[in-house]
Amino acid sequence: MTDVTAGRSALADLSQKLGVDIDSELLELALTHRSWAYEHGQAPHNERLEFLGDSVLGQAVTVRLFTRHPDLDEGSLAKRRASVVSTVALAEIARGIGLGAYVRLGRGEALSGGREKDSILADTMEAVFGATYISVGADAAAALVLRLVDPLLDDPDRYGAAIDPKTSLQELAARLGAPPPVYAVTATGPDHDRTFVATVQVGVVTTEGTGTSKKQAEMAAALRAWHELSDRA
């Protein structure tokens, strides 16, 4: 799909993937990044929906963890919640449904690989949750969150990788007899809006990750490398 992927057919296709009949105007807004809005006369963008969706996500995951793990204390529950609602984990979920293809980005952001940036994917995923809440209500929004998050919670290996991708990658490399991961990070953009790109090499596997911090970029690259190594194992 090209830049303006939020046409009727694309919106209908995404709604079908999500299994929720979201109002088309709200869904289009949820897919609109601020870079697109700025290039189109300061049009509305998805950051307010993202704000709402963050709360929808957090509540749904909190309730699921609380009811599923009655033996865990507050600290353990908080740690698990933080891992599942993290940028890295949300970006993985977004990639699983091909969300990047539907995001409306400004030309510069699109040319710089914005559809693969963890921060954009995670923020858009939250905005979709927010749009779902407004369009069809709290129960349907929570159900969508859990439908997308549960596979991560139910897979111990993937869950562990989402919690701590760098450690998981190092441990997997050791088990496979591969050399330890080697990271390199570059940064572009002004100080107030830096984009970091991390590259990690583990033997013949080399992957990249982006983020708004060095740590976030390294975690994104590590999670991708972990998936590639896992597929080869």
Short mmCIF file of C-alpha atoms in Angstrom, two decimals:
data_model
loop_
_atom_site.label_atom_id
_atom_site.label_comp_id
_atom_site.label_asym_id
_atom_site.label_seq_id
_atom_site.Cartn_x
_atom_site.Cartn_y
_atom_site.Cartn_z
CA MET A 1 0.00 0.00 0.00
CA THR A 2 1.09 3.55 -0.68
CA ASP A 3 1.02 6.70 1.40
CA VAL A 4 -2.73 7.27 1.64
CA THR A 5 -3.76 3.80 2.71
CA ALA A 6 -6.74 4.92 4.77
CA GLY A 7 -9.24 4.72 1.90
CA ARG A 8 -12.49 2.87 2.38
CA SER A 9 -11.18 -0.49 1.22
CA ALA A 10 -8.10 -0.24 3.40
CA LEU A 11 -10.12 0.78 6.45
CA ALA A 12 -12.54 -2.08 5.87
CA ASP A 13 -9.62 -4.48 5.48
CA LEU A 14 -8.06 -3.36 8.75
CA SER A 15 -11.39 -3.53 10.61
CA GLN A 16 -11.78 -7.08 9.38
CA LYS A 17 -8.30 -7.97 10.65
CA LEU A 18 -9.13 -6.45 14.02
CA GLY A 19 -12.51 -8.17 14.17
CA VAL A 20 -14.19 -4.91 15.21
CA ASP A 21 -16.47 -2.64 13.19
CA ILE A 22 -14.79 0.67 14.08
CA ASP A 23 -16.27 3.92 12.78
CA SER A 24 -14.34 4.68 9.60
CA GLU A 25 -13.67 8.34 10.44
CA LEU A 26 -12.34 7.43 13.89
CA LEU A 27 -10.19 4.65 12.48
CA GLU A 28 -8.78 6.97 9.83
CA LEU A 29 -7.94 9.50 12.55
CA ALA A 30 -6.26 6.77 14.61
CA LEU A 31 -4.04 6.00 11.63
CA THR A 32 -3.03 9.63 11.02
CA HIS A 33 0.45 10.49 12.27
CA ARG A 34 1.26 14.08 13.11
CA SER A 35 3.75 14.24 10.21
CA TRP A 36 0.88 13.69 7.75
CA ALA A 37 -1.28 16.22 9.58
CA TYR A 38 1.43 18.91 9.42
CA GLU A 39 1.79 18.42 5.67
CA HIS A 40 -1.96 18.78 5.21
CA GLY A 41 -2.70 22.13 6.81
CA GLN A 42 -2.46 21.11 10.47
CA ALA A 43 -5.17 18.49 10.07
CA PRO A 44 -6.22 16.47 13.13
CA HIS A 45 -3.93 13.59 14.08
CA ASN A 46 -4.02 10.58 16.36
CA GLU A 47 -2.29 11.76 19.54
CA ARG A 48 -5.48 12.37 21.54
CA LEU A 49 -6.73 8.90 20.64
CA GLU A 50 -3.33 7.53 21.57
CA PHE A 51 -3.68 9.13 25.02
CA LEU A 52 -7.05 7.44 25.50
CA GLY A 53 -5.88 4.13 24.09
CA ASP A 54 -2.98 4.02 26.51
CA SER A 55 -5.47 3.95 29.40
CA VAL A 56 -7.68 1.37 27.67
CA LEU A 57 -4.65 -0.87 27.13
CA GLY A 58 -3.36 -0.44 30.66
CA GLN A 59 -6.68 -1.24 32.31
CA ALA A 60 -7.36 -4.31 30.18
CA VAL A 61 -3.90 -5.75 30.79
CA THR A 62 -4.01 -4.92 34.50
CA VAL A 63 -7.31 -6.75 34.99
CA ARG A 64 -6.11 -9.74 32.96
CA LEU A 65 -2.89 -10.08 34.96
CA PHE A 66 -4.68 -9.55 38.29
CA THR A 67 -7.23 -12.29 37.62
CA ARG A 68 -4.83 -14.71 35.92
CA HIS A 69 -2.06 -14.49 38.55
CA PRO A 70 -3.59 -14.36 42.04
CA ASP A 71 -0.26 -15.49 43.51
CA LEU A 72 1.79 -12.51 42.27
CA ASP A 73 2.45 -9.46 44.42
CA GLU A 74 1.99 -5.86 43.30
CA GLY A 75 5.58 -5.42 42.18
CA SER A 76 5.55 -8.54 40.00
CA LEU A 77 2.23 -7.57 38.44
CA ALA A 78 3.51 -4.07 37.69
CA LYS A 79 6.64 -5.46 36.04
CA ARG A 80 4.63 -7.79 33.82
CA ARG A 81 2.22 -5.03 32.87
CA ALA A 82 5.07 -2.67 31.98
CA SER A 83 6.60 -5.26 29.67
CA VAL A 84 3.38 -5.98 27.81
CA VAL A 85 2.45 -2.32 27.29
CA SER A 86 6.00 -1.33 26.32
CA THR A 87 6.79 0.23 22.97
CA VAL A 88 8.71 -2.86 21.88
CA ALA A 89 5.86 -5.24 22.73
CA LEU A 90 3.19 -3.03 21.14
CA ALA A 91 5.27 -2.67 17.99
CA GLU A 92 5.54 -6.46 17.78
CA ILE A 93 1.76 -6.74 18.10
CA ALA A 94 1.29 -4.04 15.44
CA ARG A 95 3.60 -5.85 13.04
CA GLY A 96 1.62 -9.02 13.58
CA ILE A 97 -1.43 -7.41 12.00
CA GLY A 98 0.52 -5.42 9.40
CA LEU A 99 -0.53 -2.10 10.92
CA GLY A 100 2.36 -0.14 9.41
CA ALA A 101 0.91 -0.45 5.92
CA TYR A 102 -2.19 1.50 6.97
CA VAL A 103 -0.56 4.42 8.80
CA ARG A 104 -0.82 7.85 7.14
CA LEU A 105 2.62 9.43 7.28
CA GLY A 106 4.17 12.61 5.98
CA ARG A 107 6.45 12.19 3.00
CA GLY A 108 9.66 12.65 4.95
CA GLU A 109 8.62 10.23 7.70
CA ALA A 110 7.56 7.64 5.15
CA LEU A 111 10.86 7.93 3.24
CA SER A 112 12.82 7.49 6.47
CA GLY A 113 11.17 4.15 7.22
CA GLY A 114 8.45 5.42 9.52
CA ARG A 115 6.21 2.45 8.86
CA GLU A 116 8.73 0.23 10.63
CA LYS A 117 9.55 2.50 13.56
CA ASP A 118 8.58 0.95 16.86
CA SER A 119 7.47 4.27 18.33
CA ILE A 120 5.08 5.02 15.46
CA LEU A 121 3.68 1.49 15.39
CA ALA A 122 3.15 1.42 19.17
CA ASP A 123 1.54 4.86 19.26
CA THR A 124 -0.77 3.99 16.37
CA MET A 125 -1.76 0.73 18.05
CA GLU A 126 -2.78 2.69 21.14
CA ALA A 127 -4.72 5.15 18.99
CA VAL A 128 -6.62 2.24 17.44
CA PHE A 129 -7.55 1.07 20.94
CA GLY A 130 -8.78 4.58 21.70
CA ALA A 131 -10.85 4.71 18.51
CA THR A 132 -12.34 1.33 19.35
CA TYR A 133 -13.35 2.55 22.80
CA ILE A 134 -15.17 5.58 21.43
CA SER A 135 -16.72 3.72 18.52
CA VAL A 136 -18.00 0.50 20.09
CA GLY A 137 -17.48 0.86 23.83
CA ALA A 138 -15.26 -0.22 26.70
CA ASP A 139 -16.03 -3.96 26.58
CA ALA A 140 -15.26 -4.29 22.87
CA ALA A 141 -12.09 -2.23 23.27
CA ALA A 142 -10.87 -4.40 26.15
CA ALA A 143 -11.70 -7.53 24.15
CA LEU A 144 -9.62 -6.26 21.23
CA VAL A 145 -6.69 -5.48 23.50
CA LEU A 146 -6.75 -8.94 25.05
CA ARG A 147 -7.19 -10.67 21.71
CA LEU A 148 -3.96 -9.05 20.52
CA VAL A 149 -2.03 -9.21 23.80
CA ASP A 150 -2.93 -12.72 24.99
CA PRO A 151 -0.71 -14.55 22.45
CA LEU A 152 2.25 -12.70 23.91
CA LEU A 153 1.22 -13.50 27.48
CA ASP A 154 0.61 -17.16 26.62
CA ASP A 155 4.01 -17.77 24.98
CA PRO A 156 6.72 -17.83 27.68
CA ASP A 157 9.58 -17.43 25.21
CA ARG A 158 8.08 -14.49 23.34
CA TYR A 159 6.94 -12.97 26.60
CA GLY A 160 10.43 -13.18 28.02
CA ALA A 161 11.86 -11.64 24.86
CA ALA A 162 9.38 -8.76 25.07
CA ILE A 163 10.30 -8.13 28.71
CA ASP A 164 14.06 -8.05 28.14
CA PRO A 165 15.01 -8.50 24.47
CA LYS A 166 18.74 -7.94 24.96
CA THR A 167 19.11 -10.56 27.68
CA SER A 168 16.89 -13.02 25.82
CA LEU A 169 18.96 -12.55 22.65
CA GLN A 170 22.23 -13.07 24.53
CA GLU A 171 20.90 -16.24 26.16
CA LEU A 172 19.56 -17.60 22.86
CA ALA A 173 22.86 -16.89 21.11
CA ALA A 174 24.73 -18.77 23.84
CA ARG A 175 22.39 -21.77 23.57
CA LEU A 176 22.90 -21.90 19.81
CA GLY A 177 26.67 -21.50 20.04
CA ALA A 178 26.56 -18.16 18.24
CA PRO A 179 28.86 -15.25 19.12
CA PRO A 180 27.58 -12.64 21.58
CA PRO A 181 25.48 -9.81 20.11
CA VAL A 182 27.35 -6.72 18.95
CA TYR A 183 25.48 -3.40 18.90
CA ALA A 184 26.07 -0.14 17.02
CA VAL A 185 23.86 2.94 17.38
CA THR A 186 23.51 6.12 15.34
CA ALA A 187 21.30 9.15 15.94
CA THR A 188 19.76 11.73 13.64
CA GLY A 189 17.59 14.81 14.06
CA PRO A 190 17.61 17.80 16.42
CA ASP A 191 18.18 17.36 20.14
CA HIS A 192 14.48 17.70 20.94
CA ASP A 193 13.42 15.09 18.36
CA ARG A 194 16.21 12.54 18.01
CA THR A 195 15.75 9.23 16.22
CA PHE A 196 18.10 6.42 17.15
CA VAL A 197 18.88 3.49 14.88
CA ALA A 198 20.52 0.43 16.40
CA THR A 199 22.09 -2.45 14.54
CA VAL A 200 22.83 -5.75 16.22
CA GLN A 201 24.86 -8.57 14.72
CA VAL A 202 24.75 -12.15 16.00
CA GLY A 203 26.77 -14.38 13.71
CA VAL A 204 25.14 -14.23 10.27
CA VAL A 205 22.06 -12.44 11.59
CA THR A 206 21.98 -8.63 11.44
CA THR A 207 18.89 -6.61 12.32
CA GLU A 208 17.96 -2.98 12.89
CA GLY A 209 15.67 -1.22 15.32
CA THR A 210 14.61 2.38 15.78
CA GLY A 211 13.50 4.35 18.80
CA THR A 212 13.41 7.69 20.54
CA SER A 213 16.28 6.57 22.79
CA LYS A 214 19.40 4.44 22.43
CA LYS A 215 17.95 1.83 24.78
CA GLN A 216 14.66 1.62 22.90
CA ALA A 217 16.43 1.23 19.55
CA GLU A 218 18.71 -1.52 20.90
CA MET A 219 15.74 -3.36 22.39
CA ALA A 220 13.89 -3.19 19.07
CA ALA A 221 16.90 -4.52 17.17
CA ALA A 222 17.43 -7.26 19.75
CA LEU A 223 13.82 -8.44 19.56
CA ARG A 224 14.03 -8.71 15.77
CA ALA A 225 17.28 -10.64 16.01
CA TRP A 226 15.76 -12.94 18.65
CA HIS A 227 12.89 -13.76 16.26
CA GLU A 228 15.28 -14.44 13.38
CA LEU A 229 17.48 -16.70 15.48
CA SER A 230 14.45 -18.48 16.91
CA ASP A 231 13.16 -19.19 13.40
CA ARG A 232 16.53 -20.69 12.47
CA ALA A 233 16.83 -22.82 15.59
#
